[in-house]
Short mmCIF file of C-alpha atoms in Angstrom, two decimals:
data_model
loop_
_atom_site.label_atom_id
_atom_site.label_comp_id
_atom_site.label_asym_id
_atom_site.label_seq_id
_atom_site.Cartn_x
_atom_site.Cartn_y
_atom_site.Cartn_z
CA MET A 1 -0.02 0.02 0.01
CA ALA A 2 2.89 2.32 0.72
CA PHE A 3 4.60 1.67 -2.34
CA ALA A 4 1.33 2.35 -4.35
CA ASN A 5 1.06 5.74 -2.58
CA VAL A 6 4.70 6.56 -3.45
CA SER A 7 4.13 5.73 -7.16
CA GLU A 8 1.14 7.88 -7.30
CA GLU A 9 3.31 10.77 -6.02
CA LEU A 10 5.78 10.25 -8.78
CA ASN A 11 3.07 10.78 -11.46
CA CYS A 12 3.10 13.94 -13.61
CA SER A 13 -0.16 16.04 -12.91
CA ILE A 14 -0.40 16.71 -16.63
CA CYS A 15 0.00 13.31 -18.36
CA LEU A 16 -0.80 11.28 -15.29
CA ASN A 17 2.14 8.99 -16.06
CA VAL A 18 5.37 8.39 -14.13
CA TYR A 19 7.74 11.37 -14.58
CA GLN A 20 9.83 11.53 -17.82
CA ASP A 21 12.81 13.80 -17.41
CA PRO A 22 11.18 15.66 -14.54
CA VAL A 23 11.82 19.43 -14.06
CA VAL A 24 10.67 21.84 -11.25
CA LEU A 25 9.18 25.40 -11.46
CA ARG A 26 9.94 28.06 -8.90
CA CYS A 27 6.67 27.41 -7.00
CA GLY A 28 8.09 23.95 -6.29
CA HIS A 29 5.84 21.82 -8.41
CA ASN A 30 7.24 19.07 -10.88
CA PHE A 31 6.32 18.03 -14.38
CA CYS A 32 7.48 16.12 -17.24
CA SER A 33 9.92 18.35 -19.38
CA SER A 34 7.70 17.73 -22.46
CA CYS A 35 4.50 18.17 -20.76
CA ILE A 36 5.30 21.62 -19.08
CA GLY A 37 6.90 22.67 -22.31
CA VAL A 38 3.59 22.25 -24.20
CA VAL A 39 1.67 24.10 -21.54
CA LEU A 40 4.10 27.09 -21.61
CA ASP A 41 4.08 27.17 -25.25
CA ALA A 42 0.13 27.47 -25.28
CA GLN A 43 0.23 30.24 -22.72
CA GLU A 44 2.84 32.16 -24.64
CA GLY A 45 0.34 33.31 -27.15
CA SER A 46 -2.04 34.74 -24.60
CA ASP A 47 0.12 38.02 -24.06
CA LEU A 48 -0.72 37.90 -20.36
CA PHE A 49 0.91 35.70 -17.58
CA TYR A 50 2.45 32.38 -17.59
CA SER A 51 1.05 30.08 -14.71
CA CYS A 52 1.73 26.88 -13.08
CA PRO A 53 -0.89 24.27 -14.08
CA GLN A 54 -1.10 22.98 -10.66
CA CYS A 55 -1.24 25.77 -8.25
CA ARG A 56 -2.01 28.64 -10.74
CA THR A 57 1.04 30.79 -9.46
CA LYS A 58 1.56 33.58 -12.12
CA PHE A 59 5.00 34.44 -13.66
CA ALA A 60 5.65 37.73 -15.43
CA GLU A 61 8.12 36.04 -17.71
CA ARG A 62 8.49 32.51 -18.93
CA PRO A 63 9.76 30.52 -15.94
CA ALA A 64 13.07 28.73 -16.10
CA LEU A 65 13.00 24.95 -15.88
CA HIS A 66 15.40 23.11 -13.60
CA ARG A 67 15.94 19.34 -13.89
CA ASN A 68 15.13 17.33 -10.71
CA ILE A 69 17.83 14.74 -10.77
CA ALA A 70 16.76 13.04 -7.59
CA LEU A 71 13.21 12.64 -8.75
CA ARG A 72 14.29 11.43 -12.15
CA ASN A 73 16.31 8.65 -10.56
CA ILE A 74 13.42 7.50 -8.31
CA ALA A 75 11.02 7.66 -11.29
CA GLU A 76 13.35 5.58 -13.44
CA SER A 77 13.62 2.91 -10.80
CA LEU A 78 10.00 2.33 -10.85
CA GLN A 79 9.77 1.98 -14.66
CA PRO A 80 8.87 -1.66 -15.66
CA ASN A 81 11.61 -3.85 -17.03
CA ILE A 82 10.61 -4.70 -20.56
CA PRO A 83 12.74 -7.23 -22.46
CA ALA A 84 14.83 -5.57 -25.15
CA GLU A 85 13.74 -7.71 -27.86
CA GLU A 86 9.97 -7.60 -27.00
CA GLU A 87 10.29 -3.74 -26.65
CA ILE A 88 11.65 -3.70 -30.24
CA ARG A 89 9.31 -6.18 -31.88
CA GLY A 90 6.14 -5.80 -29.86
CA ILE A 91 3.82 -8.84 -29.16
CA LEU A 92 5.15 -12.11 -30.65
CA CYS A 93 3.32 -14.93 -32.19
CA SER A 94 2.40 -17.61 -29.74
CA TYR A 95 2.94 -20.55 -32.39
CA CYS A 96 6.26 -19.52 -33.86
CA ILE A 97 8.34 -21.14 -31.02
CA ASN A 98 11.61 -21.43 -33.20
CA SER A 99 11.68 -17.83 -34.09
CA SER A 100 10.42 -14.48 -32.97
CA VAL A 101 7.62 -13.27 -35.31
CA ALA A 102 5.51 -10.33 -34.55
CA ALA A 103 1.94 -11.07 -33.99
CA VAL A 104 -0.75 -9.27 -36.16
CA LYS A 105 -4.02 -10.59 -34.36
CA THR A 106 -4.94 -12.14 -30.97
CA CYS A 107 -7.57 -14.78 -30.54
CA VAL A 108 -9.71 -13.92 -27.50
CA LEU A 109 -11.06 -17.70 -27.34
CA CYS A 110 -7.69 -19.27 -27.73
CA GLU A 111 -5.89 -16.63 -25.91
CA ALA A 112 -3.10 -16.79 -28.33
CA SER A 113 -1.30 -14.20 -30.48
CA LEU A 114 -1.07 -14.98 -34.26
CA CYS A 115 1.39 -13.90 -36.88
CA GLU A 116 0.22 -13.48 -40.55
CA GLY A 117 0.71 -17.05 -41.46
CA HIS A 118 -1.02 -18.46 -38.51
CA VAL A 119 -4.03 -16.12 -38.92
CA LYS A 120 -4.59 -17.63 -42.38
CA VAL A 121 -4.90 -21.30 -40.97
CA HIS A 122 -6.61 -20.21 -37.79
CA ASN A 123 -10.13 -21.49 -36.86
CA LYS A 124 -12.63 -19.15 -38.75
CA ALA A 125 -15.61 -20.02 -36.47
CA ALA A 126 -17.62 -17.18 -35.03
CA GLU A 127 -16.56 -17.88 -31.46
CA HIS A 128 -12.90 -17.38 -32.44
CA VAL A 129 -12.83 -13.61 -32.17
CA LEU A 130 -9.69 -11.99 -33.55
CA ILE A 131 -8.66 -8.60 -32.18
CA GLU A 132 -5.63 -6.25 -32.22
CA PRO A 133 -2.41 -7.80 -30.57
CA THR A 134 -2.64 -7.66 -26.85
CA THR A 135 -1.30 -9.54 -23.72
CA CYS A 136 -4.33 -8.47 -21.56
CA LEU A 137 -7.35 -10.64 -22.18
CA LYS A 138 -8.91 -10.57 -18.75
CA ASN A 139 -11.34 -7.83 -19.61
CA ARG A 140 -12.51 -9.75 -22.86
CA LYS A 141 -14.05 -12.69 -20.84
CA CYS A 142 -16.68 -13.15 -18.19
CA SER A 143 -15.27 -13.21 -14.69
CA VAL A 144 -18.01 -15.82 -13.77
CA HIS A 145 -18.18 -18.32 -16.84
CA LYS A 146 -14.75 -17.45 -18.38
CA LYS A 147 -16.56 -17.21 -21.66
CA ILE A 148 -16.14 -14.46 -24.37
CA LEU A 149 -18.05 -11.13 -23.69
CA GLU A 150 -20.49 -11.16 -26.68
CA TYR A 151 -23.49 -9.13 -25.48
CA TYR A 152 -24.15 -5.86 -23.96
CA CYS A 153 -26.95 -5.76 -21.20
CA LYS A 154 -28.85 -2.57 -21.62
CA LYS A 155 -30.62 -2.75 -18.17
CA ASP A 156 -27.33 -3.11 -16.19
CA SER A 157 -25.07 -1.34 -18.67
CA VAL A 158 -22.45 -4.20 -18.61
CA CYS A 159 -20.88 -6.55 -21.19
CA ILE A 160 -21.87 -10.25 -20.54
CA CYS A 161 -21.35 -13.70 -22.15
CA VAL A 162 -23.87 -16.07 -23.53
CA SER A 163 -24.27 -17.99 -20.27
CA CYS A 164 -25.06 -14.76 -18.46
CA ARG A 165 -27.68 -14.04 -20.99
CA LEU A 166 -29.28 -17.60 -20.98
CA ASP A 167 -28.83 -18.75 -17.45
CA GLY A 168 -27.24 -16.11 -15.37
CA LYS A 169 -28.69 -12.97 -13.56
CA HIS A 170 -29.15 -11.19 -16.83
CA LYS A 171 -31.71 -13.65 -17.97
CA LEU A 172 -34.75 -12.01 -19.73
CA HIS A 173 -32.84 -8.64 -19.65
CA LYS A 174 -32.94 -6.74 -23.01
CA VAL A 175 -29.51 -7.24 -24.65
CA GLU A 176 -27.76 -6.52 -27.97
CA SER A 177 -24.56 -7.69 -29.53
CA ILE A 178 -21.43 -5.84 -28.57
CA ASN A 179 -20.82 -4.72 -32.01
CA ASP A 180 -24.17 -3.17 -32.37
CA ALA A 181 -23.95 -1.62 -28.79
CA SER A 182 -20.49 -0.32 -29.56
CA ALA A 183 -21.76 1.28 -32.97
CA LYS A 184 -24.70 3.03 -31.20
CA LYS A 185 -22.31 4.33 -28.54
CA ARG A 186 -19.90 5.66 -31.15
CA GLU A 187 -22.80 7.36 -32.77
CA ARG A 188 -23.83 9.02 -29.46
CA LEU A 189 -20.25 10.05 -28.84
CA LYS A 190 -20.00 11.61 -32.25
CA ASN A 191 -23.25 13.56 -31.61
CA SER A 192 -21.90 14.78 -28.27
CA LEU A 193 -18.49 15.54 -29.74
CA ASP A 194 -19.99 18.66 -31.59
CA GLY A 195 -21.57 19.77 -28.18
CA LEU A 196 -18.31 19.11 -26.32
CA SER A 197 -16.40 21.06 -28.95
CA SER A 198 -18.86 23.88 -28.71
CA GLN A 199 -18.73 23.96 -24.91
CA LYS A 200 -14.93 23.78 -25.10
CA ALA A 201 -15.00 26.77 -27.53
CA GLN A 202 -17.29 28.58 -25.16
CA ALA A 203 -15.15 27.88 -22.16
CA LYS A 204 -12.15 29.09 -24.02
CA SER A 205 -14.06 32.20 -25.09
CA HIS A 206 -15.08 32.75 -21.56
CA ILE A 207 -11.50 32.42 -20.34
CA GLN A 208 -10.41 34.87 -22.94
CA MET A 209 -13.16 37.32 -21.99
CA LEU A 210 -12.19 37.04 -18.38
CA LEU A 211 -8.48 37.60 -19.27
CA ASP A 212 -9.53 40.59 -21.33
CA HIS A 213 -11.59 41.86 -18.40
CA GLU A 214 -8.64 41.34 -15.95
CA SER A 215 -6.44 43.28 -18.34
CA LYS A 216 -9.11 46.13 -18.77
CA VAL A 217 -9.39 46.21 -15.00
CA LYS A 218 -5.65 46.63 -14.60
CA LYS A 219 -5.60 49.30 -17.33
CA ASP A 220 -8.59 51.19 -15.84
CA ALA A 221 -7.19 50.92 -12.23
CA THR A 222 -3.92 52.51 -13.44
CA SER A 223 -5.70 55.17 -15.30
CA VAL A 224 -7.75 56.05 -12.30
CA LYS A 225 -4.73 56.01 -10.15
CA LYS A 226 -3.22 58.61 -12.43
CA THR A 227 -6.22 60.77 -12.37
CA ILE A 228 -6.67 60.52 -8.57
CA THR A 229 -3.00 61.50 -8.06
CA ALA A 230 -3.28 64.44 -10.31
CA LEU A 231 -6.61 65.37 -8.70
CA PHE A 232 -5.14 65.45 -5.38
CA LYS A 233 -2.25 67.46 -6.58
CA ASP A 234 -4.41 70.00 -8.00
CA ILE A 235 -6.58 70.15 -4.81
CA LYS A 236 -3.39 70.49 -2.71
CA GLU A 237 -2.28 73.39 -4.83
CA LYS A 238 -5.79 75.07 -4.67
CA LEU A 239 -6.06 74.51 -0.98
CA ASP A 240 -2.47 76.16 -0.37
CA GLY A 241 -3.64 79.11 -2.41
CA LEU A 242 -7.04 79.25 -0.56
CA GLU A 243 -5.13 79.12 2.76
CA GLN A 244 -2.75 81.93 1.75
CA ARG A 245 -5.89 84.06 0.65
CA ILE A 246 -8.01 83.42 3.81
CA LEU A 247 -4.96 84.20 6.13
CA HIS A 248 -4.37 87.37 4.11
CA GLU A 249 -8.01 88.30 4.41
CA MET A 250 -7.92 87.65 8.04
CA TYR A 251 -4.77 89.78 8.44
CA LEU A 252 -6.50 92.70 6.54
CA GLN A 253 -9.54 92.39 8.78
CA GLU A 254 -7.44 92.27 11.95
CA ARG A 255 -5.43 95.29 10.72
CA MET A 256 -8.68 97.18 10.00
CA VAL A 257 -10.09 96.40 13.60
CA TYR A 258 -6.70 97.24 15.14
CA SER A 259 -6.74 100.65 13.17
CA SER A 260 -10.17 101.37 14.24
CA VAL A 261 -9.43 100.64 17.89
CA SER A 262 -6.15 102.49 17.80
CA ASP A 263 -7.84 105.70 16.38
CA LEU A 264 -10.61 105.41 18.90
CA ILE A 265 -8.11 105.08 21.71
CA LYS A 266 -6.13 108.09 20.54
CA HIS A 267 -9.44 109.92 20.27
CA LEU A 268 -10.51 108.85 23.84
CA GLU A 269 -7.11 109.81 25.14
CA THR A 270 -7.60 113.25 23.81
CA LYS A 271 -11.05 113.40 25.59
CA VAL A 272 -9.50 112.06 28.77
CA ALA A 273 -6.93 114.89 28.71
CA LYS A 274 -9.77 117.34 28.14
CA PHE A 275 -11.88 115.77 30.96
CA SER A 276 -8.88 116.14 33.20
CA GLN A 277 -8.56 119.93 32.49
CA LYS A 278 -12.39 120.23 33.20
CA ILE A 279 -12.07 118.23 36.31
CA MET A 280 -9.30 120.50 37.49
CA LYS A 281 -11.40 123.70 36.59
CA VAL A 282 -14.46 122.24 38.53
CA GLU A 283 -12.47 121.28 41.49
CA LYS A 284 -11.01 124.94 41.55
CA LEU A 285 -14.46 126.44 41.34
CA CYS A 286 -15.65 124.19 44.12
CA SER A 287 -12.81 125.19 46.26
CA MET A 288 -13.37 129.12 45.92
CA LYS A 289 -14.95 130.77 48.99
CA ASP A 290 -16.19 133.83 47.31
CA PRO A 291 -19.68 132.98 45.99
CA LEU A 292 -19.43 135.96 43.53
CA ASN A 293 -16.34 134.48 41.95
CA VAL A 294 -17.94 131.12 41.67
CA LEU A 295 -20.97 132.65 39.85
CA GLN A 296 -18.79 134.93 37.45
CA GLU A 297 -16.38 132.20 36.48
CA HIS A 298 -17.29 130.81 32.99
CA GLY A 299 -17.71 126.97 32.84
CA GLU A 300 -19.72 124.32 31.10
CA ASP A 301 -23.12 123.39 32.39
CA ASN A 302 -24.32 119.89 33.02
CA ASP A 303 -26.13 119.83 29.63
CA THR A 304 -22.87 120.48 27.74
CA ILE A 305 -21.18 117.69 29.78
CA THR A 306 -24.09 115.26 29.09
CA GLU A 307 -23.82 115.96 25.38
CA GLU A 308 -20.12 115.20 25.42
CA TYR A 309 -20.77 111.90 27.30
CA LYS A 310 -23.32 110.81 24.67
CA LYS A 311 -20.80 111.47 21.81
CA LEU A 312 -18.17 109.52 23.74
CA GLU A 313 -20.55 106.51 24.13
CA ALA A 314 -21.55 106.65 20.38
CA ALA A 315 -17.93 106.63 19.35
CA THR A 316 -17.26 103.57 21.78
CA THR A 317 -20.32 101.76 20.43
CA GLY A 318 -19.16 102.26 16.80
CA VAL A 319 -15.84 100.39 17.21
CA ARG A 320 -15.14 97.69 14.50
CA HIS A 321 -15.29 93.92 15.46
CA PHE A 322 -13.45 90.87 14.26
CA HIS A 323 -16.11 88.71 12.52
CA GLN A 324 -14.99 85.06 12.70
CA GLU A 325 -18.06 84.15 10.52
CA GLU A 326 -16.70 86.20 7.79
CA THR A 327 -13.63 84.03 7.68
CA PHE A 328 -15.84 80.93 7.88
CA ILE A 329 -17.84 82.09 4.88
CA SER A 330 -14.91 83.11 2.85
CA LEU A 331 -13.36 79.56 3.61
CA LEU A 332 -16.71 77.88 2.89
CA HIS A 333 -17.01 79.75 -0.41
CA GLY A 334 -13.52 79.03 -1.51
CA LEU A 335 -13.89 75.28 -0.83
CA SER A 336 -17.16 75.13 -2.69
CA HIS A 337 -15.51 76.69 -5.80
CA ILE A 338 -12.65 74.14 -5.51
CA ILE A 339 -15.15 71.25 -5.36
CA GLY A 340 -17.17 72.81 -8.17
CA ASP A 341 -14.06 72.94 -10.51
CA ILE A 342 -13.57 69.13 -9.99
CA ASN A 343 -15.54 67.88 -12.97
CA ILE A 344 -16.19 64.37 -11.98
CA ASP A 345 -19.31 62.78 -10.61
CA MET A 346 -17.92 61.75 -7.28
CA PHE A 347 -17.62 65.33 -6.33
CA ALA A 348 -20.81 66.66 -7.79
CA GLN A 349 -22.55 68.96 -5.36
CA THR A 350 -25.58 67.51 -3.83
CA GLU A 351 -29.06 69.27 -4.06
CA THR A 352 -29.87 71.76 -1.31
CA ASP A 353 -32.61 70.83 1.12
CA ILE A 354 -34.00 74.42 1.76
CA ILE A 355 -37.14 74.99 -0.24
CA LEU A 356 -39.85 77.51 -0.30
CA ASP A 357 -43.24 77.07 1.15
CA ARG A 358 -45.80 77.73 -1.70
CA ASP A 359 -48.69 77.95 0.94
CA THR A 360 -47.04 81.06 2.30
CA ALA A 361 -46.54 82.94 -0.91
CA GLY A 362 -48.30 86.18 -1.49
CA ILE A 363 -50.42 86.67 -4.70
CA ASN A 364 -47.61 89.08 -6.00
CA VAL A 365 -44.95 86.38 -6.35
CA ASN A 366 -44.24 83.29 -8.46
CA ILE A 367 -42.62 80.18 -7.08
CA SER A 368 -40.45 78.03 -9.36
CA GLU A 369 -41.26 74.14 -9.81
CA ASP A 370 -38.17 73.43 -7.88
CA LEU A 371 -39.32 75.59 -5.01
CA LYS A 372 -35.89 77.30 -4.99
CA THR A 373 -36.84 80.74 -6.76
CA VAL A 374 -39.30 83.35 -5.92
CA SER A 375 -39.91 86.06 -8.46
CA TRP A 376 -42.09 89.26 -8.90
CA ALA A 377 -45.50 88.53 -10.51
CA GLU A 378 -46.57 91.04 -13.07
CA GLN A 379 -50.18 89.67 -12.87
CA LEU A 380 -51.66 88.65 -9.49
CA ASN A 381 -51.90 84.91 -8.85
CA ASN A 382 -55.15 83.25 -8.03
CA TYR A 383 -53.66 81.28 -5.11
CA PRO A 384 -56.25 79.41 -2.92
CA GLU A 385 -57.10 80.99 0.48
CA ASN A 386 -54.69 79.79 3.32
CA PRO A 387 -54.26 81.12 6.77
CA ALA A 388 -50.59 80.81 6.30
CA ARG A 389 -50.45 82.89 3.17
CA PHE A 390 -49.03 86.41 3.08
CA SER A 391 -51.24 89.30 1.86
CA ASN A 392 -48.16 90.84 0.02
CA ASN A 393 -45.18 89.85 -2.02
CA GLN A 394 -43.37 87.65 0.74
CA VAL A 395 -42.73 84.00 1.22
CA LEU A 396 -41.16 81.70 3.86
CA SER A 397 -39.15 78.58 3.44
CA LYS A 398 -40.41 75.10 4.60
CA THR A 399 -37.24 74.58 6.29
CA GLY A 400 -37.17 75.74 9.87
CA PHE A 401 -34.12 76.39 12.23
CA SER A 402 -34.46 75.76 15.89
CA SER A 403 -30.81 75.00 16.67
CA GLY A 404 -27.27 74.82 15.30
CA ARG A 405 -25.48 76.89 12.71
CA HIS A 406 -26.71 77.36 9.14
CA TYR A 407 -25.52 79.03 5.96
CA TRP A 408 -27.26 79.67 2.63
CA GLU A 409 -26.61 81.70 -0.35
CA VAL A 410 -29.04 83.77 -2.44
CA GLU A 411 -28.77 84.95 -6.03
CA THR A 412 -30.70 87.96 -6.64
CA GLY A 413 -31.79 90.11 -9.69
CA LYS A 414 -29.71 93.15 -10.78
CA THR A 415 -32.84 95.34 -10.93
CA GLY A 416 -35.79 96.03 -8.68
CA SER A 417 -35.72 95.57 -4.86
CA PHE A 418 -35.57 92.63 -2.54
CA CYS A 419 -35.44 91.60 1.01
CA LEU A 420 -33.94 88.40 2.48
CA GLY A 421 -33.66 87.41 6.05
CA VAL A 422 -35.35 85.21 8.69
CA ALA A 423 -38.72 85.39 10.47
CA TYR A 424 -40.58 83.45 13.08
CA SER A 425 -43.35 81.23 12.00
CA SER A 426 -45.81 83.16 14.08
CA ILE A 427 -45.30 86.43 12.13
CA ASP A 428 -48.53 88.05 11.04
CA ARG A 429 -49.33 86.94 7.58
CA LYS A 430 -51.97 89.56 7.10
CA ASP A 431 -49.77 92.47 7.85
CA LYS A 432 -49.01 94.30 4.69
CA ARG A 433 -45.75 95.51 5.84
CA ILE A 434 -42.64 93.56 4.85
CA ILE A 435 -40.31 91.60 6.98
CA GLY A 436 -37.97 93.75 9.28
CA VAL A 437 -40.70 96.16 10.46
CA ASN A 438 -41.74 93.87 13.50
CA LYS A 439 -40.09 92.07 16.41
CA LYS A 440 -40.52 88.74 14.64
CA SER A 441 -38.35 89.23 11.59
CA TRP A 442 -34.82 90.40 10.49
CA CYS A 443 -33.80 91.36 6.96
CA LEU A 444 -31.28 92.74 4.45
CA LEU A 445 -33.00 95.28 2.14
CA CYS A 446 -31.63 96.19 -1.23
CA SER A 447 -33.47 99.04 -3.11
CA GLU A 448 -32.08 101.29 -5.78
CA ASN A 449 -28.52 99.90 -5.11
CA ILE A 450 -28.80 101.03 -1.32
CA LEU A 451 -28.25 98.27 1.17
CA SER A 452 -29.86 98.56 4.74
CA VAL A 453 -30.68 96.14 7.52
CA SER A 454 -33.93 96.25 9.47
CA HIS A 455 -35.42 94.74 12.67
CA ASN A 456 -38.49 95.98 14.60
CA ASN A 457 -38.82 98.87 12.18
CA LYS A 458 -35.31 100.20 12.97
CA VAL A 459 -33.36 100.61 9.69
CA ILE A 460 -29.56 100.89 9.66
CA ARG A 461 -28.13 101.86 6.24
CA VAL A 462 -24.91 100.22 5.13
CA ALA A 463 -22.56 100.70 2.28
CA ALA A 464 -23.82 100.46 -1.35
CA PRO A 465 -23.28 96.85 -2.69
CA ALA A 466 -20.11 96.28 -4.80
CA TYR A 467 -21.56 93.16 -6.40
CA ARG A 468 -25.29 92.91 -5.94
CA PRO A 469 -26.29 89.63 -7.56
CA SER A 470 -25.20 87.20 -4.64
CA PHE A 471 -25.50 87.38 -0.83
CA GLY A 472 -24.76 84.99 2.02
CA VAL A 473 -26.71 84.50 5.10
CA TYR A 474 -25.14 82.90 8.26
CA LEU A 475 -27.26 81.99 11.32
CA ASP A 476 -25.93 80.71 14.68
CA TYR A 477 -29.07 80.00 16.55
CA GLU A 478 -27.68 79.30 20.02
CA ALA A 479 -25.39 82.26 19.70
CA GLY A 480 -28.23 84.54 18.63
CA ARG A 481 -26.30 85.86 15.63
CA LEU A 482 -27.67 86.62 12.08
CA SER A 483 -25.00 87.83 9.70
CA PHE A 484 -25.20 89.06 6.00
CA TYR A 485 -22.38 88.91 3.58
CA GLU A 486 -21.89 90.25 0.00
CA LEU A 487 -20.21 87.37 -2.08
CA CYS A 488 -17.61 89.62 -3.82
CA ASN A 489 -13.94 88.99 -3.91
CA PRO A 490 -13.00 89.23 -1.06
CA ILE A 491 -16.28 88.39 0.66
CA ARG A 492 -17.56 91.57 2.47
CA HIS A 493 -19.31 91.55 5.85
CA ILE A 494 -22.49 93.63 5.64
CA HIS A 495 -24.15 93.53 9.20
CA THR A 496 -24.66 91.19 12.14
CA PHE A 497 -27.74 91.03 14.39
CA THR A 498 -27.19 89.95 17.99
CA THR A 499 -30.17 88.74 19.84
CA THR A 500 -31.79 85.79 21.59
CA PHE A 501 -34.09 83.61 19.35
CA THR A 502 -37.26 82.27 21.04
CA GLU A 503 -38.97 80.44 18.19
CA PRO A 504 -38.08 78.31 15.15
CA LEU A 505 -36.84 80.62 12.34
CA HIS A 506 -37.68 80.36 8.63
CA ALA A 507 -35.83 81.96 5.64
CA ALA A 508 -37.84 84.79 4.40
CA PHE A 509 -37.83 86.58 1.06
CA VAL A 510 -39.59 89.72 -0.34
CA VAL A 511 -39.21 90.66 -4.04
CA LYS A 512 -40.51 93.47 -6.16
CA ARG A 513 -39.69 93.55 -9.90
CA SER A 514 -36.77 91.13 -9.00
CA PHE A 515 -36.18 87.59 -7.99
CA ALA A 516 -34.29 85.67 -5.32
CA LYS A 517 -32.80 82.25 -5.95
CA ILE A 518 -31.58 79.90 -3.14
CA LYS A 519 -28.21 78.55 -4.25
CA GLY A 520 -26.72 76.63 -1.42
CA PHE A 521 -27.44 75.47 2.16
CA ILE A 522 -25.54 73.95 4.98
#
């Protein structure tokens, strides 16, 4: 048993015979030199990789073959010893005992091999079946009756002798002659050969398709890697540029605030000096004993001093502040432009989720199908009655803000007037006045190229817009901050409201012969 196992281990996995001139690949598997040569020759035309037939290890180049001397010696020791003469002449005639004559036929019944001369004089009876020369006749006779196998049992799919058919266990089974059964099987095999050939061709086609796919995947992956590398290089360069620009804008804003504070400090220091002089003068008057001198000495009355104090307070209130939100908006805007320049699907900007509430729109405005644009209506709309609807040209967003920080951009028309801001949902819908005139709304108003902000009917005029079509709105609900920005280059801070919000806020818009389009939302 051990010898049989060793013999199997000495068989080539390609031809399944004992190794002939064995060679070894780098992966450690052995093959006959001629067998592996044929396989590598076939793989050479695929323009892809060479591979081991046993473990499928791939080689970029045709692998070198190294002779396995030890394995060859073991394999040769197991080869059967065939007499030299028989090896040269093949199977010899059983009746030519005085000379070695090659046999041309073997009689199954006589179990003898015959040369041409003995075939001519051999018994021509039907039971004397002549076949090609062979020394192995065991599979030609019935193992039970030791008679020639002449029939094929269709029920059990085995070859049987005449005794098996007449008296044995195959009695009454449907049988046919071996020649007829063999002819039918050959016909079936021929018919299946076309199918097998077709399936083989399909399998080879699928293999080629998979190889082509593998090659395409490698090519596509290489191309994408190059694209990603170039993409990140471009992004890094743009980010470096954006960083320098943002830091420069912060520096300019810091210098402006510093300059403003420095000027105010100088102004206040002058005031302090004047106040010191006045204090000394007043103290001198207070120390006089003669009432006549006190009354005749000229000095400022309380009203004048109060007026000076109010001017001082106003100057202090007007000091510039450093707006962190301005830096955030500038950074966010710059990043959105960088992402927008990357013209590939994976970086496409997503749709914003702030939309207008058509049920709040006044009859003087039109709302686009995507609920992102409000525009002036030349003809009044016949909107259905709704308690939430404004009676003038205003509209609120469906989106509400009750916490967090939010930012959205609005593109506006170059003509007409508009308001954009926020309002509580509890704002009076039947009040014909626009947002910003009550306690429940805050807005930026642009009319005749004049910018102003308004809350609770308190209007503050700001500088004229340098670039009217686009504005940014930044809301920090918990901090109670609402800021407006003009999206020019660089981004310009317009105004910041500071308060305490007590209800959910909605984006609010008013248009008159103009339009407002929501461009982005975070």
